[in-house]
mmCIF file of C-alpha atoms in Angstrom:
data_model
loop_
_atom_site.group_PDB
_atom_site.id
_atom_site.type_symbol
_atom_site.label_atom_id
_atom_site.label_comp_id
_atom_site.label_asym_id
_atom_site.label_seq_id
_atom_site.Cartn_x
_atom_site.Cartn_y
_atom_site.Cartn_z
ATOM 1 C CA UNK A 1 30.485 -0.978 -57.686
ATOM 2 C CA UNK A 2 32.095 -3.977 -55.993
ATOM 3 C CA UNK A 3 32.234 -5.860 -59.283
ATOM 4 C CA UNK A 4 34.111 -2.993 -60.952
ATOM 5 C CA UNK A 5 36.546 -2.720 -58.054
ATOM 6 C CA UNK A 6 37.278 -6.432 -58.268
ATOM 7 C CA UNK A 7 37.763 -6.213 -62.033
ATOM 8 C CA UNK A 8 40.120 -3.250 -61.700
ATOM 9 C CA UNK A 9 42.138 -5.134 -59.095
ATOM 10 C CA UNK A 10 42.486 -8.154 -61.373
ATOM 11 C CA UNK A 11 43.718 -5.958 -64.243
ATOM 12 C CA UNK A 12 46.679 -4.952 -62.083
ATOM 13 C CA UNK A 13 47.797 -8.584 -61.744
ATOM 14 C CA UNK A 14 49.477 -10.986 -64.182
ATOM 15 C CA UNK A 15 46.568 -12.325 -66.245
ATOM 16 C CA UNK A 16 47.777 -15.918 -66.252
ATOM 17 C CA UNK A 17 48.129 -15.972 -62.488
ATOM 18 C CA UNK A 18 44.763 -14.323 -61.832
ATOM 19 C CA UNK A 19 42.749 -16.576 -64.128
ATOM 20 C CA UNK A 20 44.638 -19.642 -62.927
ATOM 21 C CA UNK A 21 43.805 -18.910 -59.294
ATOM 22 C CA UNK A 22 40.153 -18.154 -60.063
ATOM 23 C CA UNK A 23 39.699 -21.316 -62.083
ATOM 24 C CA UNK A 24 41.378 -23.277 -59.323
ATOM 25 C CA UNK A 25 38.847 -21.956 -56.815
ATOM 26 C CA UNK A 26 36.058 -22.760 -59.276
ATOM 27 C CA UNK A 27 37.235 -26.391 -59.435
ATOM 28 C CA UNK A 28 37.364 -26.613 -55.643
ATOM 29 C CA UNK A 29 33.857 -25.162 -55.388
ATOM 30 C CA UNK A 30 32.433 -27.622 -57.885
ATOM 31 C CA UNK A 31 34.079 -30.540 -56.100
ATOM 32 C CA UNK A 32 32.287 -29.441 -52.928
ATOM 33 C CA UNK A 33 28.932 -28.678 -54.557
ATOM 34 C CA UNK A 34 29.345 -24.897 -54.401
ATOM 35 C CA UNK A 35 29.037 -22.251 -57.154
ATOM 36 C CA UNK A 36 32.047 -20.520 -58.744
ATOM 37 C CA UNK A 37 33.341 -17.307 -57.160
ATOM 38 C CA UNK A 38 31.579 -14.051 -58.082
ATOM 39 C CA UNK A 39 28.632 -15.761 -59.829
ATOM 40 C CA UNK A 40 25.937 -14.803 -57.362
ATOM 41 C CA UNK A 41 25.355 -18.398 -56.292
ATOM 42 C CA UNK A 42 24.666 -19.933 -59.702
ATOM 43 C CA UNK A 43 26.976 -22.369 -61.433
ATOM 44 C CA UNK A 44 26.649 -21.239 -65.033
ATOM 45 C CA UNK A 45 29.541 -23.392 -66.171
ATOM 46 C CA UNK A 46 31.373 -20.338 -67.505
ATOM 47 C CA UNK A 47 34.438 -18.464 -66.339
ATOM 48 C CA UNK A 48 34.396 -17.082 -62.812
ATOM 49 C CA UNK A 49 33.948 -13.342 -62.595
ATOM 50 C CA UNK A 50 30.565 -13.249 -64.322
ATOM 51 C CA UNK A 51 27.636 -11.703 -62.489
ATOM 52 C CA UNK A 52 27.324 -9.648 -59.293
ATOM 53 C CA UNK A 53 28.579 -10.831 -55.924
ATOM 54 C CA UNK A 54 25.674 -11.989 -53.746
ATOM 55 C CA UNK A 55 25.325 -13.809 -50.472
ATOM 56 C CA UNK A 56 27.773 -13.945 -47.614
ATOM 57 C CA UNK A 57 30.370 -16.400 -48.917
ATOM 58 C CA UNK A 58 33.441 -14.539 -50.113
ATOM 59 C CA UNK A 59 36.646 -15.191 -51.992
ATOM 60 C CA UNK A 60 39.682 -13.265 -50.754
ATOM 61 C CA UNK A 61 42.911 -12.959 -52.713
ATOM 62 C CA UNK A 62 46.371 -11.740 -51.715
ATOM 63 C CA UNK A 63 49.247 -11.455 -54.186
ATOM 64 C CA UNK A 64 52.974 -10.994 -53.568
ATOM 65 C CA UNK A 65 52.493 -10.081 -49.886
ATOM 66 C CA UNK A 66 52.905 -11.877 -46.567
ATOM 67 C CA UNK A 67 49.726 -10.413 -45.102
ATOM 68 C CA UNK A 68 47.485 -13.233 -43.912
ATOM 69 C CA UNK A 69 43.814 -14.026 -44.497
ATOM 70 C CA UNK A 70 42.071 -14.950 -41.237
ATOM 71 C CA UNK A 71 39.528 -17.789 -41.322
ATOM 72 C CA UNK A 72 37.506 -16.140 -38.499
ATOM 73 C CA UNK A 73 35.578 -19.277 -37.596
ATOM 74 C CA UNK A 74 32.570 -18.969 -35.318
ATOM 75 C CA UNK A 75 33.437 -21.789 -32.921
ATOM 76 C CA UNK A 76 36.496 -23.660 -34.105
ATOM 77 C CA UNK A 77 40.203 -23.599 -34.813
ATOM 78 C CA UNK A 78 41.455 -20.420 -36.460
ATOM 79 C CA UNK A 79 43.830 -20.422 -39.425
ATOM 80 C CA UNK A 80 45.852 -17.688 -41.091
ATOM 81 C CA UNK A 81 46.386 -18.205 -44.828
ATOM 82 C CA UNK A 82 49.246 -16.394 -46.506
ATOM 83 C CA UNK A 83 51.181 -16.382 -49.788
ATOM 84 C CA UNK A 84 54.335 -15.708 -47.737
ATOM 85 C CA UNK A 85 56.878 -14.822 -50.489
ATOM 86 C CA UNK A 86 59.677 -14.566 -47.935
ATOM 87 C CA UNK A 87 62.480 -15.376 -50.396
ATOM 88 C CA UNK A 88 61.376 -12.837 -53.021
ATOM 89 C CA UNK A 89 61.612 -9.038 -53.223
ATOM 90 C CA UNK A 90 59.499 -6.478 -55.064
ATOM 91 C CA UNK A 91 60.920 -5.891 -58.523
ATOM 92 C CA UNK A 92 62.375 -9.374 -58.855
ATOM 93 C CA UNK A 93 60.916 -11.754 -61.477
ATOM 94 C CA UNK A 94 58.093 -14.053 -60.419
ATOM 95 C CA UNK A 95 54.743 -13.725 -58.690
ATOM 96 C CA UNK A 96 52.352 -15.554 -56.402
ATOM 97 C CA UNK A 97 48.635 -15.229 -55.624
ATOM 98 C CA UNK A 98 46.721 -16.992 -52.851
ATOM 99 C CA UNK A 99 42.936 -17.175 -52.870
ATOM 100 C CA UNK A 100 40.747 -18.502 -50.058
ATOM 101 C CA UNK A 101 37.063 -19.467 -49.922
ATOM 102 C CA UNK A 102 35.584 -17.985 -46.730
ATOM 103 C CA UNK A 103 32.160 -19.275 -45.714
ATOM 104 C CA UNK A 104 29.663 -16.615 -44.742
ATOM 105 C CA UNK A 105 28.376 -18.646 -41.789
ATOM 106 C CA UNK A 106 31.974 -18.917 -40.502
ATOM 107 C CA UNK A 107 31.761 -22.700 -40.183
ATOM 108 C CA UNK A 108 33.573 -25.391 -42.149
ATOM 109 C CA UNK A 109 33.509 -29.189 -42.509
ATOM 110 C CA UNK A 110 34.656 -29.698 -38.900
ATOM 111 C CA UNK A 111 35.624 -27.404 -36.039
ATOM 112 C CA UNK A 112 39.266 -28.098 -36.940
ATOM 113 C CA UNK A 113 38.942 -27.395 -40.687
ATOM 114 C CA UNK A 114 40.557 -24.599 -42.675
ATOM 115 C CA UNK A 115 38.884 -22.783 -45.581
ATOM 116 C CA UNK A 116 39.577 -24.255 -49.015
ATOM 117 C CA UNK A 117 42.407 -22.349 -50.680
ATOM 118 C CA UNK A 118 44.737 -22.436 -53.636
ATOM 119 C CA UNK A 119 47.914 -20.737 -54.747
ATOM 120 C CA UNK A 120 49.189 -19.996 -58.236
ATOM 121 C CA UNK A 121 52.843 -19.069 -58.584
ATOM 122 C CA UNK A 122 55.804 -18.855 -60.954
ATOM 123 C CA UNK A 123 59.435 -18.097 -60.085
ATOM 124 C CA UNK A 124 62.763 -18.468 -61.899
ATOM 125 C CA UNK A 125 65.320 -20.942 -60.661
ATOM 126 C CA UNK A 126 67.569 -19.491 -57.961
ATOM 127 C CA UNK A 127 71.074 -20.466 -56.930
ATOM 128 C CA UNK A 128 72.936 -20.228 -53.649
ATOM 129 C CA UNK A 129 72.049 -21.316 -50.131
ATOM 130 C CA UNK A 130 68.461 -20.063 -50.405
ATOM 131 C CA UNK A 131 66.546 -21.267 -53.452
ATOM 132 C CA UNK A 132 63.055 -21.088 -51.900
ATOM 133 C CA UNK A 133 60.989 -18.080 -52.992
ATOM 134 C CA UNK A 134 57.831 -18.588 -50.928
ATOM 135 C CA UNK A 135 56.020 -20.800 -48.459
ATOM 136 C CA UNK A 136 52.285 -20.288 -49.087
ATOM 137 C CA UNK A 137 50.514 -21.932 -46.170
ATOM 138 C CA UNK A 138 47.668 -22.274 -43.712
ATOM 139 C CA UNK A 139 49.017 -21.637 -40.214
ATOM 140 C CA UNK A 140 47.262 -22.931 -37.107
ATOM 141 C CA UNK A 141 46.329 -20.073 -34.775
ATOM 142 C CA UNK A 142 45.983 -22.183 -31.634
ATOM 143 C CA UNK A 143 45.353 -20.032 -28.564
ATOM 144 C CA UNK A 144 47.234 -22.558 -26.425
ATOM 145 C CA UNK A 145 50.508 -22.098 -28.335
ATOM 146 C CA UNK A 146 53.231 -22.394 -27.285
ATOM 147 C CA UNK A 147 52.750 -25.799 -25.616
ATOM 148 C CA UNK A 148 55.266 -28.326 -24.390
ATOM 149 C CA UNK A 149 55.636 -30.968 -27.084
ATOM 150 C CA UNK A 150 55.165 -33.772 -24.584
ATOM 151 C CA UNK A 151 51.736 -32.421 -23.639
ATOM 152 C CA UNK A 152 50.383 -32.876 -27.188
ATOM 153 C CA UNK A 153 48.232 -35.975 -26.748
ATOM 154 C CA UNK A 154 46.492 -35.740 -30.113
ATOM 155 C CA UNK A 155 47.758 -34.488 -33.467
ATOM 156 C CA UNK A 156 45.298 -35.706 -36.084
ATOM 157 C CA UNK A 157 45.975 -34.329 -39.539
ATOM 158 C CA UNK A 158 43.639 -34.709 -42.522
ATOM 159 C CA UNK A 159 44.484 -33.203 -45.892
ATOM 160 C CA UNK A 160 43.743 -33.437 -49.596
ATOM 161 C CA UNK A 161 45.881 -31.427 -52.007
ATOM 162 C CA UNK A 162 46.699 -31.124 -55.711
ATOM 163 C CA UNK A 163 49.474 -29.646 -57.830
ATOM 164 C CA UNK A 164 48.526 -28.788 -61.390
ATOM 165 C CA UNK A 165 49.424 -26.863 -64.533
ATOM 166 C CA UNK A 166 45.812 -27.027 -65.699
ATOM 167 C CA UNK A 167 43.085 -24.464 -65.081
ATOM 168 C CA UNK A 168 40.878 -27.006 -63.308
ATOM 169 C CA UNK A 169 43.642 -27.380 -60.654
ATOM 170 C CA UNK A 170 42.692 -31.028 -60.037
ATOM 171 C CA UNK A 171 44.711 -32.531 -62.898
ATOM 172 C CA UNK A 172 47.959 -33.600 -61.250
ATOM 173 C CA UNK A 173 51.339 -32.714 -62.708
ATOM 174 C CA UNK A 174 53.177 -35.578 -64.369
ATOM 175 C CA UNK A 175 56.862 -36.378 -64.258
ATOM 176 C CA UNK A 176 57.144 -34.963 -67.764
ATOM 177 C CA UNK A 177 55.453 -31.733 -66.616
ATOM 178 C CA UNK A 178 57.938 -31.380 -63.778
ATOM 179 C CA UNK A 179 60.930 -31.860 -66.082
ATOM 180 C CA UNK A 180 59.678 -29.719 -68.974
ATOM 181 C CA UNK A 181 58.717 -26.783 -66.762
ATOM 182 C CA UNK A 182 61.574 -27.116 -64.252
ATOM 183 C CA UNK A 183 59.102 -27.367 -61.371
ATOM 184 C CA UNK A 184 60.799 -27.476 -57.987
ATOM 185 C CA UNK A 185 58.544 -27.549 -54.926
ATOM 186 C CA UNK A 186 57.473 -29.628 -51.983
ATOM 187 C CA UNK A 187 54.267 -30.065 -49.971
ATOM 188 C CA UNK A 188 54.835 -30.104 -46.237
ATOM 189 C CA UNK A 189 53.862 -29.520 -42.637
ATOM 190 C CA UNK A 190 56.238 -27.113 -40.921
ATOM 191 C CA UNK A 191 56.730 -26.968 -37.139
ATOM 192 C CA UNK A 192 59.085 -24.949 -34.946
ATOM 193 C CA UNK A 193 60.225 -25.778 -31.416
ATOM 194 C CA UNK A 194 62.506 -24.272 -28.808
ATOM 195 C CA UNK A 195 63.354 -24.632 -25.123
ATOM 196 C CA UNK A 196 62.330 -20.969 -24.799
ATOM 197 C CA UNK A 197 58.558 -20.567 -25.156
ATOM 198 C CA UNK A 198 58.959 -17.005 -26.470
ATOM 199 C CA UNK A 199 61.085 -18.223 -29.401
ATOM 200 C CA UNK A 200 59.082 -21.344 -30.281
ATOM 201 C CA UNK A 201 56.474 -19.425 -32.270
ATOM 202 C CA UNK A 202 59.009 -17.479 -34.322
ATOM 203 C CA UNK A 203 60.363 -19.359 -37.363
ATOM 204 C CA UNK A 204 63.351 -17.033 -37.540
ATOM 205 C CA UNK A 205 64.310 -17.581 -33.872
ATOM 206 C CA UNK A 206 63.384 -21.165 -32.906
ATOM 207 C CA UNK A 207 66.223 -23.630 -32.404
ATOM 208 C CA UNK A 208 64.554 -26.552 -34.221
ATOM 209 C CA UNK A 209 62.434 -27.012 -37.315
ATOM 210 C CA UNK A 210 60.532 -30.274 -37.832
ATOM 211 C CA UNK A 211 58.954 -30.895 -41.232
ATOM 212 C CA UNK A 212 56.746 -33.609 -42.704
ATOM 213 C CA UNK A 213 57.029 -33.716 -46.498
ATOM 214 C CA UNK A 214 54.120 -35.302 -48.362
ATOM 215 C CA UNK A 215 55.769 -34.772 -51.747
ATOM 216 C CA UNK A 216 58.770 -33.228 -53.438
ATOM 217 C CA UNK A 217 59.070 -32.282 -57.097
ATOM 218 C CA UNK A 218 62.158 -31.485 -59.151
ATOM 219 C CA UNK A 219 65.903 -31.914 -58.908
ATOM 220 C CA UNK A 220 66.484 -28.973 -56.528
ATOM 221 C CA UNK A 221 64.027 -30.057 -53.841
ATOM 222 C CA UNK A 222 66.103 -31.899 -51.256
ATOM 223 C CA UNK A 223 65.521 -31.925 -47.495
ATOM 224 C CA UNK A 224 68.424 -30.629 -45.446
ATOM 225 C CA UNK A 225 70.696 -33.547 -44.599
ATOM 226 C CA UNK A 226 69.899 -35.709 -47.616
ATOM 227 C CA UNK A 227 73.201 -36.701 -49.211
ATOM 228 C CA UNK A 228 72.030 -38.228 -52.494
ATOM 229 C CA UNK A 229 68.984 -39.363 -54.454
ATOM 230 C CA UNK A 230 69.438 -42.891 -53.095
ATOM 231 C CA UNK A 231 69.774 -41.737 -49.454
ATOM 232 C CA UNK A 232 66.828 -43.118 -47.430
ATOM 233 C CA UNK A 233 67.654 -41.226 -44.288
ATOM 234 C CA UNK A 234 68.402 -42.121 -40.691
ATOM 235 C CA UNK A 235 65.106 -43.808 -39.817
ATOM 236 C CA UNK A 236 61.968 -45.080 -41.529
ATOM 237 C CA UNK A 237 58.448 -44.797 -40.130
ATOM 238 C CA UNK A 238 55.351 -46.132 -41.881
ATOM 239 C CA UNK A 239 52.095 -44.194 -41.516
ATOM 240 C CA UNK A 240 48.893 -45.129 -43.343
ATOM 241 C CA UNK A 241 50.822 -47.343 -45.737
ATOM 242 C CA UNK A 242 53.393 -44.680 -46.681
ATOM 243 C CA UNK A 243 57.055 -44.848 -45.668
ATOM 244 C CA UNK A 244 58.529 -41.631 -44.280
ATOM 245 C CA UNK A 245 62.321 -41.235 -44.163
ATOM 246 C CA UNK A 246 63.963 -39.045 -41.516
ATOM 247 C CA UNK A 247 66.741 -36.609 -42.449
ATOM 248 C CA UNK A 248 68.709 -34.311 -40.174
ATOM 249 C CA UNK A 249 71.000 -31.355 -40.800
ATOM 250 C CA UNK A 250 71.623 -27.699 -40.047
ATOM 251 C CA UNK A 251 70.199 -24.809 -42.036
ATOM 252 C CA UNK A 252 73.299 -22.879 -43.069
ATOM 253 C CA UNK A 253 71.387 -19.599 -43.272
ATOM 254 C CA UNK A 254 69.431 -19.673 -39.987
ATOM 255 C CA UNK A 255 71.714 -22.146 -38.144
ATOM 256 C CA UNK A 256 68.583 -24.011 -37.042
ATOM 257 C CA UNK A 257 68.636 -27.773 -36.590
ATOM 258 C CA UNK A 258 66.226 -29.283 -39.104
ATOM 259 C CA UNK A 259 64.551 -32.699 -39.016
ATOM 260 C CA UNK A 260 62.479 -33.713 -42.043
ATOM 261 C CA UNK A 261 60.239 -36.748 -42.455
ATOM 262 C CA UNK A 262 59.894 -37.232 -46.223
ATOM 263 C CA UNK A 263 57.278 -39.464 -47.858
ATOM 264 C CA UNK A 264 58.676 -42.104 -50.206
ATOM 265 C CA UNK A 265 56.058 -41.154 -52.818
ATOM 266 C CA UNK A 266 53.651 -38.239 -53.378
ATOM 267 C CA UNK A 267 50.846 -38.545 -50.837
ATOM 268 C CA UNK A 268 47.949 -36.361 -51.994
ATOM 269 C CA UNK A 269 45.591 -37.563 -49.289
ATOM 270 C CA UNK A 270 46.495 -38.223 -45.679
ATOM 271 C CA UNK A 271 44.188 -38.942 -42.750
ATOM 272 C CA UNK A 272 45.833 -39.890 -39.502
ATOM 273 C CA UNK A 273 48.033 -38.874 -36.594
ATOM 274 C CA UNK A 274 51.402 -37.175 -36.966
ATOM 275 C CA UNK A 275 52.201 -37.830 -33.322
ATOM 276 C CA UNK A 276 54.171 -41.056 -34.071
ATOM 277 C CA UNK A 277 56.674 -39.027 -36.097
ATOM 278 C CA UNK A 278 57.323 -36.699 -33.162
ATOM 279 C CA UNK A 279 57.499 -39.628 -30.741
ATOM 280 C CA UNK A 280 60.143 -41.292 -32.922
ATOM 281 C CA UNK A 281 62.273 -38.151 -32.723
ATOM 282 C CA UNK A 282 61.869 -37.825 -28.952
ATOM 283 C CA UNK A 283 62.677 -41.519 -28.410
ATOM 284 C CA UNK A 284 66.038 -41.083 -30.156
ATOM 285 C CA UNK A 285 67.433 -39.221 -27.128
ATOM 286 C CA UNK A 286 69.756 -37.361 -29.470
ATOM 287 C CA UNK A 287 71.234 -34.178 -28.007
ATOM 288 C CA UNK A 288 70.780 -32.433 -31.372
ATOM 289 C CA UNK A 289 67.061 -33.248 -31.566
ATOM 290 C CA UNK A 290 64.158 -31.494 -29.829
ATOM 291 C CA UNK A 291 62.736 -33.107 -26.689
ATOM 292 C CA UNK A 292 59.318 -33.485 -25.073
ATOM 293 C CA UNK A 293 60.054 -30.569 -22.762
ATOM 294 C CA UNK A 294 60.651 -28.193 -25.691
ATOM 295 C CA UNK A 295 57.832 -25.870 -26.690
ATOM 296 C CA UNK A 296 55.893 -26.223 -29.928
ATOM 297 C CA UNK A 297 54.842 -22.769 -31.068
ATOM 298 C CA UNK A 298 54.238 -22.982 -34.813
ATOM 299 C CA UNK A 299 52.340 -25.427 -37.034
ATOM 300 C CA UNK A 300 51.540 -24.784 -40.704
ATOM 301 C CA UNK A 301 50.784 -26.729 -43.877
ATOM 302 C CA UNK A 302 51.745 -25.496 -47.309
ATOM 303 C CA UNK A 303 54.190 -25.627 -50.175
ATOM 304 C CA UNK A 304 57.755 -24.428 -50.483
ATOM 305 C CA UNK A 305 57.841 -22.805 -53.924
ATOM 306 C CA UNK A 306 61.322 -23.030 -55.428
ATOM 307 C CA UNK A 307 60.866 -22.502 -59.174
ATOM 308 C CA UNK A 308 58.720 -23.131 -62.233
ATOM 309 C CA UNK A 309 58.903 -21.733 -65.755
ATOM 310 C CA UNK A 310 55.111 -21.921 -66.035
ATOM 311 C CA UNK A 311 52.261 -20.986 -63.692
ATOM 312 C CA UNK A 312 51.645 -23.878 -61.305
ATOM 313 C CA UNK A 313 48.657 -24.153 -58.958
ATOM 314 C CA UNK A 314 48.739 -25.739 -55.511
ATOM 315 C CA UNK A 315 45.187 -26.344 -54.267
ATOM 316 C CA UNK A 316 43.962 -27.572 -50.886
ATOM 317 C CA UNK A 317 40.233 -28.404 -50.879
ATOM 318 C CA UNK A 318 40.443 -30.170 -47.501
ATOM 319 C CA UNK A 319 42.585 -29.496 -44.442
ATOM 320 C CA UNK A 320 41.959 -30.087 -40.744
ATOM 321 C CA UNK A 321 44.275 -30.141 -37.733
ATOM 322 C CA UNK A 322 42.995 -31.579 -34.453
ATOM 323 C CA UNK A 323 45.702 -30.726 -31.926
ATOM 324 C CA UNK A 324 44.830 -31.420 -28.296
ATOM 325 C CA UNK A 325 46.965 -31.126 -25.185
ATOM 326 C CA UNK A 326 46.787 -32.844 -21.822
#
């Protein structure tokens, strides 16, 4: 019965998106020595969706909704994974599907790890002040939030991600792919802060947004405050061999003050601390920047999906966030 329900659900979705997401999960599973979804624990090498669902590991999919998928870890950091199509409305062109691998034993690589997930999406190019359709992401559900930024003594961030037009989801897009398919997107950590602890956890209310971009694709994907292609920002900070440039400006829609550290080149793998980037901001003593006494209430990693004329898949086989306070 479950198999038929799953099949009926898939028939209601855009075929290209559904198959793309499933094959992306299959690639992630194989990379981690696990069977494809819905195969009953056997890697037959065929398309996912064959055979009855057995065992306790599950694959959960959400399409075109902001409803989150909870990681529900046994003894570790909780995450909420969501497609988050906040800049899109029902009936408008485009679609997005997020699929997450949830382990039956409710444990992952480390106590700070998120489930493997991927997102397949396609949206037309938009004009105006808001050209972002969605921010699919894994949000940290830290029970200590909000916390004063100065009390964060450890912010270790490990991630491996891919952006692909291929069904295996591990074949990276090329510059030609980006141009031909008008792909506009970034890959970023998103944080929100405010002097008011009740506002710090609300992206729509917080006074400051701090982002760390690990990649940006396309001609429309500029951080707020970047004046030109050649603009290398206000400051440069090198982490793990990659230069990050700092940009500052105001979001004209939300009126929030936005600071963005942008990698000089696509950084698909990062293992290290993000704390130096926050410290650099605090040390500036700029009245327009957040301070150590402000509250950090939101931390998420994902992709801002602007546009693509073809289905594109963002996959995250590895993600962990070790955030500790004093």
